[in-house]
Amino acid sequence: MIDSPDSPDNPIRLPRKPARVFRSDVRMARLRVGDAVRVTPVFHTEVTGPRGPVKVTFKLEYLQLGGTFKVRGSLNALLEAGDDGRPAVIASGGNAGIAAALACAMRGRACTVVVPESAPHTKVAAMWAYGAEVLWHGTSYAEAYRHANELATERGALQLHAYDLAAVVAGAGVVGLEIERQVRGRPPVLVAVGGGGLLAGIAAAFGPRGRVIGVEPKGAPTLHAALAAGRPVDVRVNSIAADALGATRVGDIAWNVAKRYDVGSVLVTDDAIAVAREYLWREFRIVVEAAGATALAAIQSGAYLPAPGERPVIVLCGANTDLATL
């Protein structure tokens, strides 16, 4: 089980006002980050669905620097903070740590990533490759997060967050602005959900004009559970995508955006995720991690059925994986 920093067994929380992210924040993030990150392409194609071929558009965000959309948010947060020389600290089970390490390397900042013992070696190796100090602490994300809080205080560091920091969400939302320019009309966009940073950013970028659907493993239904309960609640996590979608509670920012823009959620099984991941490799020679295939799993399993004439956009969000697991 991977714990969220908002879990009830985590008594230490960052003092912060509830943050809200809007399209204006995402537009500012795009201006701030500029061409320091890649504009990832889209690919119009067909995939196999339960009722036959389904027309879709892939947003190839797994081609982003560092193999993850998260570098957009980390870099935006660093640029917003200014070049004050402080090191950065983040707790992460994987992609957020890679993104922070890369963004800090780009800005000449020192970076420390605190990871739980369960962090995949492939992702830890990527953090090292970008020059980060990696510290193992505890067996859960919550324990790593508590230690990251302590380190940030001791070192006077800038503390980044994997998904629940306004600048991080706004940076991720630039993916939505790109989709607007690349895809005609306003098709629904399917996005994998962990803590909800990417979903919140894209939904904020679209505002009331767009439609975003969260796709979650049945073993990690943070947004789905929050929508059912009417508020964020803790869930138990047990999924093959847990190293990237392993938050136990949806972020406060994501919850605010989901309520504001009526964002929905569908659930998929681990088997469906594994099938979608293998399908991407077999049919397109696309290598993604389990989280990167989660949105496609909704189409192939029938958890989301496009309306007649609808061509949904599927965000393939990350590719930091061990090739031996394909």
Short mmCIF file of C-alpha atoms in Angstrom, two decimals:
data_model
loop_
_atom_site.label_atom_id
_atom_site.label_comp_id
_atom_site.label_asym_id
_atom_site.label_seq_id
_atom_site.Cartn_x
_atom_site.Cartn_y
_atom_site.Cartn_z
CA MET A 1 0.00 0.00 0.00
CA ILE A 2 1.29 3.47 -0.91
CA ASP A 3 0.10 6.22 1.42
CA SER A 4 -0.80 9.77 0.52
CA PRO A 5 0.54 12.80 2.40
CA ASP A 6 -3.09 13.51 3.31
CA SER A 7 -3.63 10.14 4.97
CA PRO A 8 -4.94 10.26 8.54
CA ASP A 9 -1.82 8.41 9.75
CA ASN A 10 0.31 11.32 8.57
CA PRO A 11 0.19 14.02 11.29
CA ILE A 12 2.53 16.43 9.47
CA ARG A 13 1.01 18.56 6.74
CA LEU A 14 2.28 21.53 4.84
CA PRO A 15 0.56 24.70 6.05
CA ARG A 16 -1.16 26.06 2.98
CA LYS A 17 -4.33 27.78 1.94
CA PRO A 18 -6.67 25.82 -0.28
CA ALA A 19 -5.43 26.52 -3.82
CA ARG A 20 -7.53 26.92 -6.94
CA VAL A 21 -6.24 26.67 -10.50
CA PHE A 22 -7.88 28.31 -13.51
CA ARG A 23 -7.21 28.59 -17.24
CA SER A 24 -5.37 31.87 -16.64
CA ASP A 25 -2.90 30.04 -14.38
CA VAL A 26 -2.30 27.42 -17.06
CA ARG A 27 -1.77 30.09 -19.72
CA MET A 28 0.76 31.80 -17.45
CA ALA A 29 2.54 28.47 -16.94
CA ARG A 30 2.84 28.06 -20.71
CA LEU A 31 4.41 31.50 -21.01
CA ARG A 32 6.70 30.88 -18.06
CA VAL A 33 8.00 27.50 -19.21
CA GLY A 34 8.14 28.47 -22.89
CA ASP A 35 10.10 26.08 -25.10
CA ALA A 36 12.02 24.52 -22.21
CA VAL A 37 9.82 21.43 -22.55
CA ARG A 38 8.55 19.56 -25.58
CA VAL A 39 5.27 20.15 -27.33
CA THR A 40 4.31 16.51 -27.63
CA PRO A 41 2.53 15.33 -30.80
CA VAL A 42 -0.84 13.70 -31.29
CA PHE A 43 -1.54 10.58 -33.36
CA HIS A 44 -4.94 9.85 -34.93
CA THR A 45 -5.62 6.13 -35.20
CA GLU A 46 -7.99 3.28 -34.41
CA VAL A 47 -7.83 0.80 -31.55
CA THR A 48 -9.68 -2.40 -30.82
CA GLY A 49 -12.75 -1.94 -28.62
CA PRO A 50 -15.35 -4.37 -27.27
CA ARG A 51 -17.65 -3.57 -30.21
CA GLY A 52 -15.05 -3.25 -32.94
CA PRO A 53 -12.59 -0.55 -34.04
CA VAL A 54 -12.73 2.76 -32.17
CA LYS A 55 -11.32 5.99 -33.60
CA VAL A 56 -9.09 7.74 -31.06
CA THR A 57 -6.40 10.36 -30.82
CA PHE A 58 -3.33 9.59 -28.74
CA LYS A 59 -1.63 12.51 -27.00
CA LEU A 60 1.95 11.22 -26.92
CA GLU A 61 2.97 12.81 -23.64
CA TYR A 62 5.21 9.87 -22.81
CA LEU A 63 7.64 11.54 -25.24
CA GLN A 64 8.03 14.44 -22.82
CA LEU A 65 11.46 15.16 -21.31
CA GLY A 66 12.10 12.66 -18.55
CA GLY A 67 9.41 10.34 -19.92
CA THR A 68 6.67 11.98 -17.87
CA PHE A 69 4.28 14.93 -18.06
CA LYS A 70 5.33 15.88 -14.53
CA VAL A 71 8.41 17.83 -15.63
CA ARG A 72 6.05 20.55 -16.85
CA GLY A 73 4.73 21.16 -13.35
CA SER A 74 8.05 20.88 -11.54
CA LEU A 75 9.70 23.34 -13.91
CA ASN A 76 6.81 25.77 -13.63
CA ALA A 77 7.03 25.63 -9.83
CA LEU A 78 10.78 26.32 -9.89
CA LEU A 79 10.40 29.25 -12.27
CA GLU A 80 7.56 30.69 -10.22
CA ALA A 81 9.71 30.49 -7.07
CA GLY A 82 12.56 32.38 -8.77
CA ASP A 83 16.29 31.75 -8.70
CA ASP A 84 16.77 32.15 -4.96
CA GLY A 85 19.38 29.41 -4.69
CA ARG A 86 17.40 27.17 -2.38
CA PRO A 87 17.64 23.43 -2.95
CA ALA A 88 14.43 21.57 -3.70
CA VAL A 89 13.02 18.61 -1.80
CA ILE A 90 10.24 16.28 -2.87
CA ALA A 91 8.81 12.96 -1.73
CA SER A 92 8.02 10.60 -4.57
CA GLY A 93 7.50 6.99 -5.46
CA GLY A 94 8.73 7.59 -9.00
CA ASN A 95 7.80 10.03 -11.76
CA ALA A 96 7.47 13.16 -9.62
CA GLY A 97 10.99 12.57 -8.36
CA ILE A 98 12.31 12.12 -11.89
CA ALA A 99 10.58 15.32 -12.97
CA ALA A 100 11.88 17.32 -10.01
CA ALA A 101 15.42 16.03 -10.56
CA LEU A 102 15.32 16.96 -14.24
CA ALA A 103 13.75 20.38 -13.65
CA CYS A 104 16.33 21.18 -10.98
CA ALA A 105 19.14 20.10 -13.29
CA MET A 106 17.76 22.44 -15.96
CA ARG A 107 17.72 25.33 -13.47
CA GLY A 108 21.00 24.54 -11.70
CA ARG A 109 19.37 23.73 -8.35
CA ALA A 110 20.25 20.96 -5.95
CA CYS A 111 17.50 18.38 -5.60
CA THR A 112 16.75 15.76 -2.97
CA VAL A 113 14.14 13.08 -3.59
CA VAL A 114 12.89 11.03 -0.66
CA VAL A 115 11.54 7.68 -1.81
CA PRO A 116 9.98 4.75 0.04
CA GLU A 117 11.74 1.40 -0.09
CA SER A 118 9.16 0.25 -2.66
CA ALA A 119 10.26 2.79 -5.29
CA PRO A 120 11.13 1.03 -8.58
CA HIS A 121 14.86 0.85 -9.29
CA THR A 122 14.30 2.01 -12.88
CA LYS A 123 12.82 5.28 -11.63
CA VAL A 124 15.41 5.78 -8.90
CA ALA A 125 18.15 5.30 -11.51
CA ALA A 126 16.59 8.06 -13.61
CA MET A 127 16.65 10.42 -10.60
CA TRP A 128 20.34 9.67 -10.13
CA ALA A 129 20.98 10.24 -13.81
CA TYR A 130 19.65 13.80 -13.48
CA GLY A 131 21.90 14.47 -10.50
CA ALA A 132 19.45 14.18 -7.61
CA GLU A 133 20.31 13.04 -4.13
CA VAL A 134 18.02 10.08 -3.45
CA LEU A 135 17.22 9.11 0.12
CA TRP A 136 15.25 6.02 1.06
CA HIS A 137 12.98 6.45 4.04
CA GLY A 138 10.26 4.13 5.29
CA THR A 139 8.14 1.56 3.56
CA SER A 140 5.35 3.89 2.47
CA TYR A 141 4.88 7.19 0.68
CA ALA A 142 3.52 8.74 3.90
CA GLU A 143 6.77 7.98 5.73
CA ALA A 144 8.84 9.37 2.87
CA TYR A 145 6.65 12.47 2.80
CA ARG A 146 7.08 13.10 6.53
CA HIS A 147 10.84 12.86 6.15
CA ALA A 148 10.77 15.22 3.15
CA ASN A 149 8.90 17.76 5.31
CA GLU A 150 11.56 17.52 7.98
CA LEU A 151 14.38 17.88 5.46
CA ALA A 152 12.77 20.89 3.81
CA THR A 153 12.52 22.62 7.19
CA GLU A 154 16.07 21.71 8.23
CA ARG A 155 17.59 22.83 4.94
CA GLY A 156 15.39 25.83 4.24
CA ALA A 157 14.52 24.14 0.97
CA LEU A 158 11.79 24.72 -1.58
CA GLN A 159 9.35 21.86 -1.17
CA LEU A 160 7.70 20.52 -4.28
CA HIS A 161 4.64 18.29 -4.35
CA ALA A 162 3.85 15.48 -6.73
CA TYR A 163 0.31 16.66 -7.56
CA ASP A 164 -1.22 19.07 -5.04
CA LEU A 165 0.67 22.31 -5.61
CA ALA A 166 -0.95 25.00 -7.75
CA ALA A 167 2.13 25.65 -9.90
CA VAL A 168 2.56 21.91 -10.50
CA VAL A 169 -1.07 21.52 -11.58
CA ALA A 170 -0.94 24.60 -13.81
CA GLY A 171 2.21 23.33 -15.50
CA ALA A 172 0.62 19.96 -16.19
CA GLY A 173 -2.40 21.76 -17.61
CA VAL A 174 -0.36 23.01 -20.56
CA VAL A 175 -1.00 19.54 -22.00
CA GLY A 176 -4.61 20.67 -22.34
CA LEU A 177 -3.69 23.86 -24.16
CA GLU A 178 -1.65 21.81 -26.62
CA ILE A 179 -4.56 19.44 -27.23
CA GLU A 180 -6.80 22.42 -27.99
CA ARG A 181 -4.43 23.53 -30.74
CA GLN A 182 -3.80 20.04 -32.12
CA VAL A 183 -7.29 18.51 -32.18
CA ARG A 184 -10.37 19.89 -33.92
CA GLY A 185 -13.60 20.28 -32.00
CA ARG A 186 -13.87 19.57 -28.31
CA PRO A 187 -13.63 15.79 -27.93
CA PRO A 188 -13.55 14.23 -24.47
CA VAL A 189 -10.10 13.68 -23.03
CA LEU A 190 -9.36 10.54 -21.03
CA VAL A 191 -6.69 10.96 -18.35
CA ALA A 192 -5.24 8.52 -15.82
CA VAL A 193 -5.73 9.64 -12.21
CA GLY A 194 -3.52 9.15 -9.17
CA GLY A 195 -3.50 12.29 -7.04
CA GLY A 196 -5.21 14.08 -9.91
CA GLY A 197 -2.65 16.71 -10.90
CA LEU A 198 -2.76 16.04 -14.65
CA LEU A 199 -6.53 15.69 -14.74
CA ALA A 200 -6.97 18.92 -12.77
CA GLY A 201 -4.55 20.82 -14.98
CA ILE A 202 -6.19 19.74 -18.23
CA ALA A 203 -9.70 20.39 -16.88
CA ALA A 204 -8.65 23.83 -15.68
CA ALA A 205 -7.10 24.57 -19.08
CA PHE A 206 -10.36 23.67 -20.85
CA GLY A 207 -12.67 25.29 -18.33
CA PRO A 208 -16.40 24.73 -18.86
CA ARG A 209 -15.87 24.32 -22.63
CA GLY A 210 -14.21 20.92 -22.40
CA ARG A 211 -14.90 17.46 -21.04
CA VAL A 212 -12.36 15.44 -19.10
CA ILE A 213 -12.86 11.89 -17.83
CA GLY A 214 -10.64 10.40 -15.17
CA VAL A 215 -9.62 6.78 -15.59
CA GLU A 216 -8.55 4.93 -12.46
CA PRO A 217 -7.49 1.42 -11.53
CA LYS A 218 -10.12 -0.35 -9.45
CA GLY A 219 -7.34 -0.85 -6.95
CA ALA A 220 -6.66 2.91 -6.61
CA PRO A 221 -9.96 4.80 -7.08
CA THR A 222 -9.17 8.13 -5.43
CA LEU A 223 -11.40 10.39 -7.56
CA HIS A 224 -14.13 7.78 -7.94
CA ALA A 225 -14.34 7.35 -4.16
CA ALA A 226 -14.37 11.11 -3.61
CA LEU A 227 -17.21 11.59 -6.10
CA ALA A 228 -19.20 8.84 -4.35
CA ALA A 229 -18.58 10.29 -0.89
CA GLY A 230 -18.93 13.93 -1.86
CA ARG A 231 -15.47 14.70 -0.49
CA PRO A 232 -11.92 13.36 -0.70
CA VAL A 233 -11.54 10.13 1.25
CA ASP A 234 -8.73 7.67 1.79
CA VAL A 235 -8.67 4.48 -0.27
CA ARG A 236 -6.57 1.37 -0.10
CA VAL A 237 -4.16 1.00 -3.00
CA ASN A 238 -3.45 -2.30 -4.69
CA SER A 239 -2.72 -1.95 -8.41
CA ILE A 240 -0.03 -2.66 -10.97
CA ALA A 241 -0.01 1.10 -11.63
CA ALA A 242 0.55 2.01 -7.98
CA ASP A 243 4.09 3.34 -8.47
CA ALA A 244 2.60 6.20 -10.51
CA LEU A 245 -1.10 6.20 -9.52
CA GLY A 246 -0.58 5.31 -5.88
CA ALA A 247 -1.98 8.28 -3.96
CA THR A 248 -4.50 7.16 -1.35
CA ARG A 249 -6.53 10.37 -1.59
CA VAL A 250 -7.25 12.69 -4.50
CA GLY A 251 -5.54 16.08 -4.15
CA ASP A 252 -7.46 19.09 -2.84
CA ILE A 253 -6.82 21.02 -6.05
CA ALA A 254 -8.00 18.14 -8.21
CA TRP A 255 -11.14 17.78 -6.11
CA ASN A 256 -11.90 21.49 -6.45
CA VAL A 257 -11.47 21.38 -10.23
CA ALA A 258 -13.47 18.15 -10.56
CA LYS A 259 -16.43 19.69 -8.73
CA ARG A 260 -16.20 22.96 -10.64
CA TYR A 261 -16.21 21.38 -14.09
CA ASP A 262 -18.20 18.19 -13.42
CA VAL A 263 -15.31 15.84 -14.14
CA GLY A 264 -16.29 12.17 -14.15
CA SER A 265 -14.44 8.95 -13.43
CA VAL A 266 -14.45 5.38 -14.73
CA LEU A 267 -12.68 2.36 -13.29
CA VAL A 268 -10.58 -0.28 -15.05
CA THR A 269 -9.07 -3.53 -13.86
CA ASP A 270 -5.38 -4.29 -13.65
CA ASP A 271 -5.91 -6.94 -16.32
CA ALA A 272 -7.35 -4.29 -18.67
CA ILE A 273 -4.37 -2.03 -18.00
CA ALA A 274 -1.92 -4.84 -18.72
CA VAL A 275 -3.75 -5.71 -21.96
CA ALA A 276 -3.74 -2.06 -23.09
CA ARG A 277 -0.04 -1.72 -22.34
CA GLU A 278 0.84 -4.86 -24.28
CA TYR A 279 -1.45 -3.75 -27.14
CA LEU A 280 0.37 -0.41 -27.46
CA TRP A 281 3.65 -2.26 -27.85
CA ARG A 282 2.35 -4.94 -30.19
CA GLU A 283 0.39 -2.67 -32.52
CA PHE A 284 2.33 0.63 -32.38
CA ARG A 285 5.69 -0.20 -30.78
CA ILE A 286 4.81 2.32 -28.07
CA VAL A 287 6.41 1.58 -24.69
CA VAL A 288 4.61 3.05 -21.67
CA GLU A 289 4.38 2.20 -18.01
CA ALA A 290 1.16 0.81 -16.56
CA ALA A 291 -0.12 4.29 -15.69
CA GLY A 292 0.54 5.39 -19.26
CA ALA A 293 -1.81 2.70 -20.59
CA THR A 294 -4.58 3.23 -18.05
CA ALA A 295 -6.60 5.73 -20.09
CA LEU A 296 -6.55 3.44 -23.14
CA ALA A 297 -7.79 0.57 -20.97
CA ALA A 298 -11.08 2.44 -20.52
CA ILE A 299 -11.73 2.34 -24.28
CA GLN A 300 -10.63 -1.23 -24.86
CA SER A 301 -12.50 -2.66 -21.87
CA GLY A 302 -15.71 -0.76 -22.55
CA ALA A 303 -15.54 1.20 -19.28
CA TYR A 304 -15.93 4.26 -21.50
CA LEU A 305 -18.01 3.97 -24.67
CA PRO A 306 -17.59 6.89 -27.09
CA ALA A 307 -20.75 8.40 -28.51
CA PRO A 308 -21.38 7.95 -32.26
CA GLY A 309 -18.99 10.12 -34.23
CA GLU A 310 -16.89 10.88 -31.17
CA ARG A 311 -13.08 10.50 -31.30
CA PRO A 312 -11.78 10.71 -27.73
CA VAL A 313 -8.28 11.91 -26.90
CA ILE A 314 -6.27 9.45 -24.82
CA VAL A 315 -3.32 10.85 -22.90
CA LEU A 316 -0.40 8.41 -22.79
CA CYS A 317 1.23 10.09 -19.83
CA GLY A 318 4.44 8.26 -18.94
CA ALA A 319 7.06 5.79 -20.14
CA ASN A 320 9.36 5.19 -17.17
CA THR A 321 9.30 1.44 -17.03
CA ASP A 322 11.48 -1.61 -17.03
CA LEU A 323 11.46 -3.04 -20.57
CA ALA A 324 11.71 -6.53 -19.12
CA THR A 325 8.12 -6.20 -17.82
CA LEU A 326 6.62 -5.92 -21.32
#
